[in-house]
Amino acid sequence: MENRCALCRYKSDATKKLTEEEEELLSCNHLMVSFKKGESVIKQGHLSSNIAYLRKGLAKLHIKGPYYEQTIKIVKAPRYLGLPTTFSDKINQYSVTVIEDSEVCFIDMATFQELLGNNKKFANEIIVDLCRYELDSYRKCANRTQKQMKGNIADVLLDFADNLYGSDTFRLPVSRDELASLIDTSRESVSRVLAEFNNDGIIRMNGRDIEILNKKLLKLISENG
Amino acid sequence: MENRCALCRYKSDATKKLTEEEEELLSCNHLMVSFKKGESVIKQGHLSSNIAYLRKGLAKLHIKGPYYEQTIKIVKAPRYLGLPTTFSDKINQYSVTVIEDSEVCFIDMATFQELLGNNKKFANEIIVDLCRYELDSYRKCANRTQKQMKGNIADVLLDFADNLYGSDTFRLPVSRDELASLIDTSRESVSRVLAEFNNDGIIRMNGRDIEILNKKLLKLISENG
DNA sequence: TTACATTTGTGATCAATATCACGGAAAATC
DNA sequence: GATTTTCCGTGATATTGATCACAAATGTAA
């Protein structure tokens, strides 16, 4: 039975804390859905009544700013999606879109609340998650605004290599445009800086394929740029 | 007995959900401390083992960026301080400094955890709080980066008037310098824009004393600036 | 394969705002 | 109340990166 959480290979840390019965409860009250690249999981402004858990794949969080849609961050499975927006409001306060083919479990809100209330360890994992996200958001915001472009682009490349792919060779999961919206700059500037990094031998670039050649220097740029 | 939480006039929404015994437990495991303007409640990089609750007063959250200290936001009582930094890490990830004479309750971490585990409603209030802060952070960050200075300054003035003081006449709780760090700009730019608003009759300004004269226009600037 | 849409690279120009430099005002300290 | 420190206003200049404009490349659909 594919749907049995007990057998799932992609359990969240929180779910690992559940008892057998609790896990069974979860099994009966969730629904797994496949998403194709580009499809929307959570839409800002829409009602939400389920908790979304990205069990496999890659997604971006994005929010409507006063002038344009801003990418908040790119996240990979396993991870809950939109907890803050689902908990604190009936209406989604930001959007989540899958940027590669992915799988999402939708968990009934009442069930999730029940688990939260009955299992301290489960609740604690969720709370710690929320805290981490908030801290991360503060840090990221301070970085973005204080560093200039080169530093921010270096940051993103390092983040992709170290956290998203675990490899210094990877294919960018987003267009230059989306990259720009992630670091608050323009498409043209992203192009220029990437070209510069390429010319300087810091990266080798072919379209969206990136290979980091000089990580030391990239880190230096990230810190001092 | 001043120390009895049951008698406190400044209870948090979460604390209001506690049973009598739980409240008694809290009473026995917290400590109220007065802080003078400018004193530090939470210091980034230091160890923390208590939950801080701002019961009375005004504080700013600030974090070390790559180049300078950045103000995250200004908050008023009643409110927990530094939950994310206390929960997810032993070491504080940002600082909190009081910007007017204030009172803070320090709550034993183990006690707080116990309350969280035993009282669903209490836990839920805390979780919802965390979610709101995170959303707020996303929104603020998108606003700050997309709007230009005038819009951001208009925002802050409106925020102070509506949320912090509940009055269109108030005294700025921070220097131009701190204001600049709150909206990612320079002290000089803040001065210039405030002077301009003053000349245009949008506000009347005398040092740190502000009176908003034309709120409509200020809102317009906030939205379109 | 062709046709169309989307994405990307690059030069030229422009605008917002940071920075520098200073004098003066206000507040804190002795 | 004198002195030192912090805070504030304002002009001149410099700089980053946005915007515009267009061509090339790549991806997509018929």
Short mmCIF file of C-alpha atoms (C1' of nucleotides) in Angstrom, two decimals:
data_model
loop_
_atom_site.label_atom_id
_atom_site.label_comp_id
_atom_site.label_asym_id
_atom_site.label_seq_id
_atom_site.Cartn_x
_atom_site.Cartn_y
_atom_site.Cartn_z
CA MET A 1 0.00 0.00 0.00
CA GLU A 2 1.73 3.06 -1.29
CA ASN A 3 -0.36 5.25 0.95
CA ARG A 4 0.85 3.81 4.26
CA CYS A 5 3.01 6.46 5.90
CA ALA A 6 4.77 3.74 7.87
CA LEU A 7 6.31 2.52 4.65
CA CYS A 8 7.15 5.92 3.23
CA ARG A 9 10.77 6.51 2.37
CA TYR A 10 10.39 10.26 2.64
CA LYS A 11 9.14 10.76 6.18
CA SER A 12 9.63 14.12 7.81
CA ASP A 13 11.60 14.33 11.05
CA ALA A 14 8.36 15.22 12.75
CA THR A 15 6.54 12.20 11.39
CA LYS A 16 9.31 9.94 12.65
CA LYS A 17 8.23 10.89 16.16
CA LEU A 18 4.71 9.53 15.73
CA THR A 19 3.42 6.37 17.35
CA GLU A 20 2.06 3.58 15.20
CA GLU A 21 -1.53 4.58 15.73
CA GLU A 22 -0.78 8.20 15.03
CA GLU A 23 1.00 7.23 11.87
CA GLU A 24 -1.99 5.16 10.88
CA LEU A 25 -4.21 8.15 11.46
CA LEU A 26 -1.99 10.16 9.16
CA SER A 27 -2.08 7.42 6.55
CA CYS A 28 -5.85 7.59 6.44
CA ASN A 29 -5.99 11.35 6.23
CA HIS A 30 -3.62 12.39 3.57
CA LEU A 31 -3.43 12.36 -0.17
CA MET A 32 -0.35 12.19 -2.33
CA VAL A 33 -0.34 14.18 -5.53
CA SER A 34 2.22 14.43 -8.32
CA PHE A 35 3.08 17.81 -9.76
CA LYS A 36 4.74 18.60 -13.04
CA LYS A 37 7.42 21.23 -13.22
CA GLY A 38 5.83 24.66 -13.16
CA GLU A 39 2.61 23.60 -11.48
CA SER A 40 1.33 25.50 -8.51
CA VAL A 41 0.92 23.82 -5.12
CA ILE A 42 -0.15 26.79 -3.05
CA LYS A 43 -1.64 29.94 -4.52
CA GLN A 44 -1.47 33.24 -2.72
CA GLY A 45 -4.95 34.59 -2.08
CA HIS A 46 -6.66 31.21 -2.25
CA LEU A 47 -8.20 29.37 0.67
CA SER A 48 -6.21 26.55 2.16
CA SER A 49 -7.45 23.76 4.33
CA ASN A 50 -4.65 21.25 4.02
CA ILE A 51 -1.07 21.03 5.16
CA ALA A 52 1.27 20.46 2.23
CA TYR A 53 4.35 18.32 2.58
CA LEU A 54 6.88 18.22 -0.24
CA ARG A 55 8.02 14.64 -0.12
CA LYS A 56 10.08 14.64 -3.30
CA GLY A 57 11.26 17.40 -5.60
CA LEU A 58 12.05 21.08 -5.65
CA ALA A 59 9.86 24.13 -5.17
CA LYS A 60 10.03 27.87 -4.90
CA LEU A 61 8.16 30.09 -2.48
CA HIS A 62 7.11 33.40 -3.94
CA ILE A 63 5.08 36.36 -2.81
CA LYS A 64 3.43 39.32 -4.47
CA GLY A 65 5.37 42.47 -3.72
CA PRO A 66 4.09 45.97 -4.43
CA TYR A 67 5.55 45.86 -7.94
CA TYR A 68 6.49 42.36 -8.91
CA GLU A 69 6.40 38.77 -7.81
CA GLN A 70 9.34 38.10 -5.54
CA THR A 71 10.93 34.72 -4.99
CA ILE A 72 11.42 34.15 -1.28
CA LYS A 73 13.48 31.01 -1.49
CA ILE A 74 14.00 27.74 -3.24
CA VAL A 75 13.46 24.63 -1.13
CA LYS A 76 13.92 20.95 -1.59
CA ALA A 77 12.19 17.89 -0.24
CA PRO A 78 11.61 16.69 2.40
CA ARG A 79 9.89 19.70 3.84
CA TYR A 80 6.54 21.10 4.82
CA LEU A 81 5.29 23.81 2.52
CA GLY A 82 3.41 26.85 3.62
CA LEU A 83 3.02 26.00 7.28
CA PRO A 84 2.96 29.64 8.33
CA THR A 85 0.48 30.59 5.70
CA THR A 86 -1.77 27.64 6.50
CA PHE A 87 -1.72 28.08 10.25
CA SER A 88 -2.10 31.74 10.78
CA ASP A 89 -4.67 32.45 8.14
CA LYS A 90 -7.31 30.76 6.07
CA ILE A 91 -6.02 32.57 3.04
CA ASN A 92 -2.59 31.79 1.66
CA GLN A 93 -0.19 34.66 2.10
CA TYR A 94 2.32 33.41 -0.43
CA SER A 95 2.59 30.92 -3.27
CA VAL A 96 4.50 27.72 -3.78
CA THR A 97 5.33 26.43 -7.24
CA VAL A 98 7.16 23.26 -8.08
CA ILE A 99 10.25 23.81 -10.22
CA GLU A 100 10.88 20.20 -11.08
CA ASP A 101 8.55 17.19 -11.17
CA SER A 102 7.61 16.60 -7.55
CA GLU A 103 5.33 14.83 -5.12
CA VAL A 104 3.31 16.52 -2.44
CA CYS A 105 1.27 15.02 0.39
CA PHE A 106 -1.78 16.97 1.44
CA ILE A 107 -2.65 16.35 5.06
CA ASP A 108 -6.01 17.09 6.56
CA MET A 109 -5.72 20.13 8.78
CA ALA A 110 -7.76 18.70 11.65
CA THR A 111 -5.63 15.57 11.67
CA PHE A 112 -2.48 17.61 11.73
CA GLN A 113 -3.79 19.68 14.60
CA GLU A 114 -4.65 16.52 16.46
CA LEU A 115 -1.13 15.18 16.05
CA LEU A 116 0.27 18.49 17.19
CA GLY A 117 -1.84 18.42 20.31
CA ASN A 118 -1.25 14.82 21.24
CA ASN A 119 2.40 14.29 20.51
CA LYS A 120 4.86 16.67 22.16
CA LYS A 121 7.80 15.52 20.14
CA PHE A 122 5.95 15.96 16.89
CA ALA A 123 4.88 19.45 17.92
CA ASN A 124 8.36 20.30 18.98
CA GLU A 125 9.81 19.34 15.61
CA ILE A 126 7.30 21.55 13.87
CA ILE A 127 7.99 24.46 16.18
CA VAL A 128 11.73 24.15 15.71
CA ASP A 129 11.17 24.08 11.96
CA LEU A 130 9.16 27.27 12.10
CA CYS A 131 11.84 28.93 14.18
CA ARG A 132 14.56 27.95 11.75
CA TYR A 133 12.63 29.34 8.83
CA GLU A 134 12.11 32.62 10.58
CA LEU A 135 15.76 32.99 11.51
CA ASP A 136 16.73 32.05 8.02
CA SER A 137 14.48 34.71 6.67
CA TYR A 138 16.03 37.42 8.86
CA ARG A 139 19.53 36.40 7.90
CA LYS A 140 18.75 36.20 4.23
CA CYS A 141 17.09 39.55 4.19
CA ALA A 142 20.03 41.23 5.91
CA ASN A 143 22.44 39.60 3.51
CA ARG A 144 20.53 40.46 0.38
CA THR A 145 20.16 44.07 1.26
CA GLN A 146 23.68 44.67 2.50
CA LYS A 147 25.67 42.80 -0.09
CA GLN A 148 25.88 43.85 -3.65
CA MET A 149 25.01 41.76 -6.64
CA LYS A 150 28.20 39.81 -7.08
CA GLY A 151 28.12 38.74 -3.47
CA ASN A 152 24.51 37.70 -3.72
CA ILE A 153 25.02 35.71 -6.88
CA ALA A 154 28.03 34.02 -5.36
CA ASP A 155 25.81 33.18 -2.38
CA VAL A 156 23.15 31.59 -4.52
CA LEU A 157 25.63 29.52 -6.49
CA LEU A 158 27.20 28.26 -3.28
CA ASP A 159 23.80 27.55 -1.79
CA PHE A 160 22.77 25.54 -4.84
CA ALA A 161 26.01 23.57 -4.83
CA ASP A 162 26.17 22.89 -1.10
CA ASN A 163 22.58 22.64 0.02
CA LEU A 164 20.44 21.91 -2.99
CA TYR A 165 22.55 19.56 -5.06
CA GLY A 166 25.51 18.58 -2.92
CA SER A 167 27.74 18.95 -5.96
CA ASP A 168 29.78 21.68 -7.59
CA THR A 169 28.37 20.70 -10.95
CA PHE A 170 24.68 21.26 -11.43
CA ARG A 171 22.00 22.62 -13.69
CA LEU A 172 20.34 25.84 -12.57
CA PRO A 173 16.76 25.02 -11.65
CA VAL A 174 15.55 28.48 -12.69
CA SER A 175 15.85 31.04 -15.44
CA ARG A 176 17.98 34.16 -15.16
CA ASP A 177 14.79 36.04 -14.58
CA GLU A 178 13.79 33.95 -11.59
CA LEU A 179 17.33 34.11 -10.25
CA ALA A 180 17.09 37.88 -10.46
CA SER A 181 13.87 37.90 -8.50
CA LEU A 182 15.50 35.73 -5.85
CA ILE A 183 18.26 38.21 -5.20
CA ASP A 184 16.45 41.43 -5.98
CA THR A 185 18.17 42.47 -9.09
CA SER A 186 17.53 42.51 -12.84
CA ARG A 187 17.84 39.73 -15.36
CA GLU A 188 20.50 41.70 -17.23
CA SER A 189 22.64 42.10 -14.16
CA VAL A 190 22.51 38.38 -13.44
CA SER A 191 23.59 37.67 -17.00
CA ARG A 192 26.47 40.09 -16.76
CA VAL A 193 27.79 38.81 -13.46
CA LEU A 194 27.53 35.17 -14.49
CA ALA A 195 29.38 36.03 -17.70
CA GLU A 196 32.03 37.77 -15.66
CA PHE A 197 32.44 34.79 -13.31
CA ASN A 198 32.72 32.62 -16.39
CA ASN A 199 35.39 34.79 -17.98
CA ASP A 200 37.35 34.97 -14.76
CA GLY A 201 37.42 31.20 -14.56
CA ILE A 202 35.43 31.08 -11.33
CA ILE A 203 32.74 29.00 -12.96
CA ARG A 204 32.30 27.21 -16.24
CA MET A 205 28.89 27.95 -17.66
CA ASN A 206 26.96 26.56 -20.58
CA GLY A 207 23.39 27.76 -20.62
CA ARG A 208 22.00 26.61 -17.29
CA ASP A 209 24.75 24.13 -16.67
CA ILE A 210 27.16 25.37 -14.07
CA GLU A 211 30.42 24.03 -12.78
CA ILE A 212 32.13 25.79 -9.93
CA LEU A 213 35.84 25.86 -10.67
CA ASN A 214 37.19 28.15 -7.98
CA LYS A 215 35.11 27.73 -4.86
CA LYS A 216 37.58 29.57 -2.63
CA LEU A 217 37.31 32.68 -4.70
CA LEU A 218 33.56 32.36 -4.91
CA LYS A 219 33.38 32.21 -1.13
CA LEU A 220 35.58 35.25 -0.91
CA ILE A 221 33.25 37.14 -3.21
CA SER A 222 30.29 35.96 -1.17
CA GLU A 223 31.86 37.29 2.02
CA ASN A 224 33.31 40.53 0.73
CA GLY A 225 31.03 41.34 -2.16
CA MET B 1 2.21 39.31 45.25
CA GLU B 2 3.47 41.04 42.20
CA ASN B 3 4.96 37.84 40.90
CA ARG B 4 1.68 35.90 40.57
CA CYS B 5 0.95 35.53 36.87
CA ALA B 6 -2.74 35.12 37.69
CA LEU B 7 -2.81 38.76 38.78
CA CYS B 8 -0.73 40.11 35.93
CA ARG B 9 -2.32 42.81 33.82
CA TYR B 10 -0.08 42.06 30.88
CA LYS B 11 -0.77 38.41 30.17
CA SER B 12 -0.02 37.05 26.73
CA ASP B 13 -2.82 35.48 24.70
CA ALA B 14 -1.04 32.18 25.17
CA THR B 15 -0.91 32.53 28.93
CA LYS B 16 -4.60 33.24 29.04
CA LYS B 17 -5.14 29.66 27.89
CA LEU B 18 -3.42 28.14 30.89
CA THR B 19 -5.18 26.34 33.72
CA GLU B 20 -4.80 27.59 37.27
CA GLU B 21 -2.16 25.03 38.14
CA GLU B 22 -0.23 25.75 34.97
CA GLU B 23 -0.36 29.42 35.69
CA GLU B 24 0.91 28.73 39.18
CA LEU B 25 3.78 26.74 37.71
CA LEU B 26 4.61 29.72 35.52
CA SER B 27 4.45 32.04 38.51
CA CYS B 28 7.05 29.99 40.32
CA ASN B 29 9.38 29.78 37.37
CA HIS B 30 9.78 33.21 36.01
CA LEU B 31 11.54 36.38 36.91
CA MET B 32 10.52 39.91 36.06
CA VAL B 33 13.27 42.37 35.27
CA SER B 34 13.16 46.08 34.52
CA PHE B 35 15.23 47.45 31.69
CA LYS B 36 16.28 51.03 31.05
CA LYS B 37 16.12 52.46 27.55
CA GLY B 38 19.04 51.19 25.52
CA GLU B 39 19.70 48.10 27.62
CA SER B 40 20.10 44.79 25.93
CA VAL B 41 17.72 41.92 26.63
CA ILE B 42 19.04 39.34 24.19
CA LYS B 43 22.53 39.45 22.76
CA GLN B 44 23.38 37.77 19.48
CA GLY B 45 26.08 35.17 19.97
CA HIS B 46 25.38 34.65 23.66
CA LEU B 47 23.86 31.55 25.18
CA SER B 48 20.23 31.68 26.09
CA SER B 49 18.32 29.42 28.43
CA ASN B 50 15.26 31.49 29.14
CA ILE B 51 12.24 32.60 27.21
CA ALA B 52 11.86 36.36 27.27
CA TYR B 53 8.46 38.01 27.37
CA LEU B 54 8.19 41.75 26.89
CA ARG B 55 5.36 42.61 29.21
CA LYS B 56 5.63 46.39 29.01
CA GLY B 57 7.59 48.69 26.75
CA LEU B 58 9.19 48.87 23.34
CA ALA B 59 12.09 46.97 21.83
CA LYS B 60 13.96 46.52 18.60
CA LEU B 61 15.21 43.28 17.11
CA HIS B 62 18.51 43.60 15.30
CA ILE B 63 20.92 41.27 13.61
CA LYS B 64 24.52 41.46 12.46
CA GLY B 65 24.65 41.64 8.68
CA PRO B 66 27.81 41.22 6.65
CA TYR B 67 28.59 44.93 6.94
CA TYR B 68 26.51 46.56 9.58
CA GLU B 69 23.96 45.93 12.28
CA GLN B 70 20.52 45.76 10.75
CA THR B 71 17.30 46.52 12.56
CA ILE B 72 14.77 43.80 11.80
CA LYS B 73 11.78 45.41 13.38
CA ILE B 74 10.46 47.41 16.26
CA VAL B 75 8.01 45.65 18.52
CA LYS B 76 5.84 46.62 21.44
CA ALA B 77 4.57 44.78 24.46
CA PRO B 78 2.92 42.40 25.05
CA ARG B 79 5.01 39.97 23.06
CA TYR B 80 7.47 37.16 23.37
CA LEU B 81 10.99 38.11 22.39
CA GLY B 82 13.40 35.89 20.57
CA LEU B 83 11.31 32.74 20.51
CA PRO B 84 12.88 31.52 17.29
CA THR B 85 16.37 32.20 18.48
CA THR B 86 15.74 30.52 21.82
CA PHE B 87 14.06 27.45 20.44
CA SER B 88 16.10 26.44 17.49
CA ASP B 89 19.53 27.10 18.90
CA LYS B 90 21.33 27.47 22.16
CA ILE B 91 23.04 30.55 20.81
CA ASN B 92 21.06 33.67 20.11
CA GLN B 93 20.88 34.40 16.42
CA TYR B 94 19.85 38.01 16.84
CA SER B 95 19.72 40.71 19.47
CA VAL B 96 16.91 42.50 21.25
CA THR B 97 17.39 45.92 22.79
CA VAL B 98 14.85 47.90 24.69
CA ILE B 99 14.22 51.36 23.23
CA GLU B 100 12.19 52.74 26.10
CA ASP B 101 12.06 51.76 29.77
CA SER B 102 10.50 48.31 29.77
CA GLU B 103 9.74 45.18 31.76
CA VAL B 104 10.66 41.69 30.69
CA CYS B 105 9.73 38.35 32.21
CA PHE B 106 12.27 35.58 31.88
CA ILE B 107 10.66 32.18 31.87
CA ASP B 108 12.50 28.99 32.59
CA MET B 109 12.91 27.07 29.34
CA ALA B 110 11.97 23.70 30.79
CA THR B 111 8.81 25.16 32.27
CA PHE B 112 7.88 26.71 28.98
CA GLN B 113 8.45 23.43 27.18
CA GLU B 114 6.27 21.69 29.72
CA LEU B 115 3.44 24.13 29.16
CA LEU B 116 3.83 23.70 25.43
CA GLY B 117 3.61 19.95 25.73
CA ASN B 118 0.69 19.82 28.13
CA ASN B 119 -1.61 22.54 26.91
CA LYS B 120 -2.69 22.36 23.29
CA LYS B 121 -4.25 25.78 23.26
CA PHE B 122 -1.14 27.37 24.69
CA ALA B 123 1.00 25.61 22.11
CA ASN B 124 -1.33 26.65 19.36
CA GLU B 125 -1.09 30.31 20.31
CA ILE B 126 2.68 30.13 20.23
CA ILE B 127 2.70 28.38 16.87
CA VAL B 128 0.34 30.89 15.36
CA ASP B 129 2.56 33.67 16.69
CA LEU B 130 5.60 32.15 15.06
CA CYS B 131 3.74 31.80 11.78
CA ARG B 132 2.64 35.42 11.84
CA TYR B 133 6.16 36.62 12.45
CA GLU B 134 7.47 34.60 9.56
CA LEU B 135 4.82 35.88 7.17
CA ASP B 136 5.42 39.37 8.37
CA SER B 137 9.08 38.98 7.66
CA TYR B 138 8.48 37.83 4.09
CA ARG B 139 6.12 40.68 3.40
CA LYS B 140 8.37 43.27 4.93
CA CYS B 141 11.37 42.07 3.03
CA ALA B 142 9.54 42.18 -0.29
CA ASN B 143 8.27 45.65 0.46
CA ARG B 144 11.58 47.07 1.55
CA THR B 145 13.42 45.82 -1.47
CA GLN B 146 10.83 46.75 -4.07
CA LYS B 147 9.80 50.15 -2.85
CA GLN B 148 12.06 53.09 -2.88
CA MET B 149 12.95 55.26 0.04
CA LYS B 150 9.99 57.57 0.15
CA GLY B 151 7.62 54.64 0.13
CA ASN B 152 9.53 52.91 2.87
CA ILE B 153 9.66 55.96 5.07
CA ALA B 154 5.97 56.56 4.56
CA ASP B 155 5.43 52.93 5.58
CA VAL B 156 7.35 53.32 8.79
CA LEU B 157 5.58 56.50 9.75
CA LEU B 158 2.21 54.87 9.14
CA ASP B 159 3.27 51.80 11.06
CA PHE B 160 4.33 53.87 14.04
CA ALA B 161 1.14 55.87 14.01
CA ASP B 162 -1.26 52.98 13.50
CA ASN B 163 0.35 50.04 15.23
CA LEU B 164 2.87 51.35 17.71
CA TYR B 165 1.22 54.47 19.11
CA GLY B 166 -2.33 54.45 17.84
CA SER B 167 -2.05 58.18 17.21
CA ASP B 168 -0.98 60.44 14.36
CA THR B 169 1.08 62.48 16.77
CA PHE B 170 4.04 60.73 18.29
CA ARG B 171 7.69 60.96 19.13
CA LEU B 172 10.01 58.82 17.03
CA PRO B 173 11.42 56.11 19.28
CA VAL B 174 14.68 55.96 17.34
CA SER B 175 17.34 58.17 15.81
CA ARG B 176 17.58 58.88 12.09
CA ASP B 177 20.43 56.44 12.01
CA GLU B 178 18.35 53.60 13.44
CA LEU B 179 15.49 54.50 11.17
CA ALA B 180 17.86 54.21 8.24
CA SER B 181 18.98 50.77 9.35
CA LEU B 182 15.34 49.72 9.62
CA ILE B 183 14.62 50.52 6.01
CA ASP B 184 18.03 49.87 4.48
CA THR B 185 19.06 53.31 3.58
CA SER B 186 21.40 56.00 4.86
CA ARG B 187 20.92 58.49 7.64
CA GLU B 188 21.25 61.34 5.16
CA SER B 189 18.52 60.00 2.93
CA VAL B 190 16.16 59.66 5.86
CA SER B 191 16.85 63.26 6.82
CA ARG B 192 16.22 64.48 3.32
CA VAL B 193 12.96 62.64 2.85
CA LEU B 194 11.61 63.66 6.24
CA ALA B 195 12.54 67.26 5.45
CA GLU B 196 10.74 66.96 2.14
CA PHE B 197 7.60 65.52 3.77
CA ASN B 198 7.77 68.39 6.22
CA ASN B 199 8.09 71.01 3.50
CA ASP B 200 5.27 69.47 1.52
CA GLY B 201 2.98 69.66 4.52
CA ILE B 202 2.57 65.91 4.77
CA ILE B 203 3.96 65.90 8.27
CA ARG B 204 4.92 68.50 10.84
CA MET B 205 8.28 67.65 12.33
CA ASN B 206 10.23 69.06 15.22
CA GLY B 207 13.23 66.94 16.06
CA ARG B 208 11.81 63.55 16.82
CA ASP B 209 8.30 64.82 17.29
CA ILE B 210 6.10 63.95 14.37
CA GLU B 211 2.58 64.86 13.48
CA ILE B 212 1.01 63.34 10.42
CA LEU B 213 -0.98 66.04 8.67
CA ASN B 214 -1.94 64.40 5.41
CA LYS B 215 -2.42 60.72 5.98
CA LYS B 216 -4.13 60.13 2.64
CA LEU B 217 -1.13 61.40 0.75
CA LEU B 218 1.22 59.47 2.98
CA LYS B 219 -0.67 56.28 2.20
CA LEU B 220 -0.50 57.09 -1.47
CA ILE B 221 3.24 57.48 -1.23
CA SER B 222 3.47 54.25 0.70
CA GLU B 223 1.59 52.41 -2.02
CA ASN B 224 3.11 53.99 -5.07
CA GLY B 225 6.55 54.98 -3.86
"C1'" DT C 1 10.79 21.52 -40.55
"C1'" DT C 2 8.98 25.68 -39.91
"C1'" DA C 3 7.07 29.14 -37.10
"C1'" DC C 4 6.54 31.30 -32.83
"C1'" DA C 5 7.53 32.18 -28.05
"C1'" DT C 6 10.72 32.40 -24.51
"C1'" DT C 7 15.09 33.05 -22.76
"C1'" DT C 8 19.55 35.11 -22.90
"C1'" DG C 9 23.77 38.38 -23.84
"C1'" DT C 10 25.56 42.91 -24.31
"C1'" DG C 11 26.16 47.86 -25.14
"C1'" DA C 12 24.54 52.66 -24.00
"C1'" DT C 13 22.22 55.58 -21.00
"C1'" DC C 14 20.02 57.10 -16.81
"C1'" DA C 15 18.35 57.49 -12.10
"C1'" DA C 16 18.29 56.66 -7.31
"C1'" DT C 17 20.74 56.96 -3.54
"C1'" DA C 18 25.24 56.21 -1.15
"C1'" DT C 19 29.10 58.65 0.23
"C1'" DC C 20 31.85 62.53 1.53
"C1'" DA C 21 32.34 66.80 3.85
"C1'" DC C 22 31.04 70.02 6.77
"C1'" DG C 23 28.65 73.19 10.33
"C1'" DG C 24 25.38 73.47 13.66
"C1'" DA C 25 22.03 71.60 17.29
"C1'" DA C 26 20.93 68.84 20.99
"C1'" DA C 27 21.93 65.78 24.66
"C1'" DA C 28 24.82 63.66 27.94
"C1'" DT C 29 28.56 64.00 31.21
"C1'" DC C 30 31.48 66.14 34.31
"C1'" DG D 1 27.32 75.64 32.92
"C1'" DA D 2 31.13 74.03 30.35
"C1'" DT D 3 32.70 70.44 27.59
"C1'" DT D 4 32.37 66.43 25.05
"C1'" DT D 5 29.72 63.37 22.43
"C1'" DT D 6 26.13 62.15 19.70
"C1'" DC D 7 22.82 63.50 16.44
"C1'" DC D 8 21.11 66.01 12.50
"C1'" DG D 9 20.65 68.81 7.95
"C1'" DT D 10 22.27 69.79 3.45
"C1'" DG D 11 25.19 70.54 -0.64
"C1'" DA D 12 28.40 68.27 -4.12
"C1'" DT D 13 29.94 64.17 -6.15
"C1'" DA D 14 30.38 59.25 -7.21
"C1'" DT D 15 28.63 54.71 -8.02
"C1'" DT D 16 25.78 50.78 -8.50
"C1'" DG D 17 22.75 48.68 -10.94
"C1'" DA D 18 18.16 49.60 -13.43
"C1'" DT D 19 16.30 50.37 -17.77
"C1'" DC D 20 16.10 50.50 -22.75
"C1'" DA D 21 17.08 48.48 -27.08
"C1'" DC D 22 18.05 44.91 -29.97
"C1'" DA D 23 20.19 40.55 -31.69
"C1'" DA D 24 21.14 35.86 -30.98
"C1'" DA D 25 20.00 31.50 -29.15
"C1'" DT D 26 17.22 28.21 -27.43
"C1'" DG D 27 13.02 25.80 -26.57
"C1'" DT D 28 8.21 24.48 -28.05
"C1'" DA D 29 4.38 23.43 -30.75
"C1'" DA D 30 2.11 22.57 -35.04
#
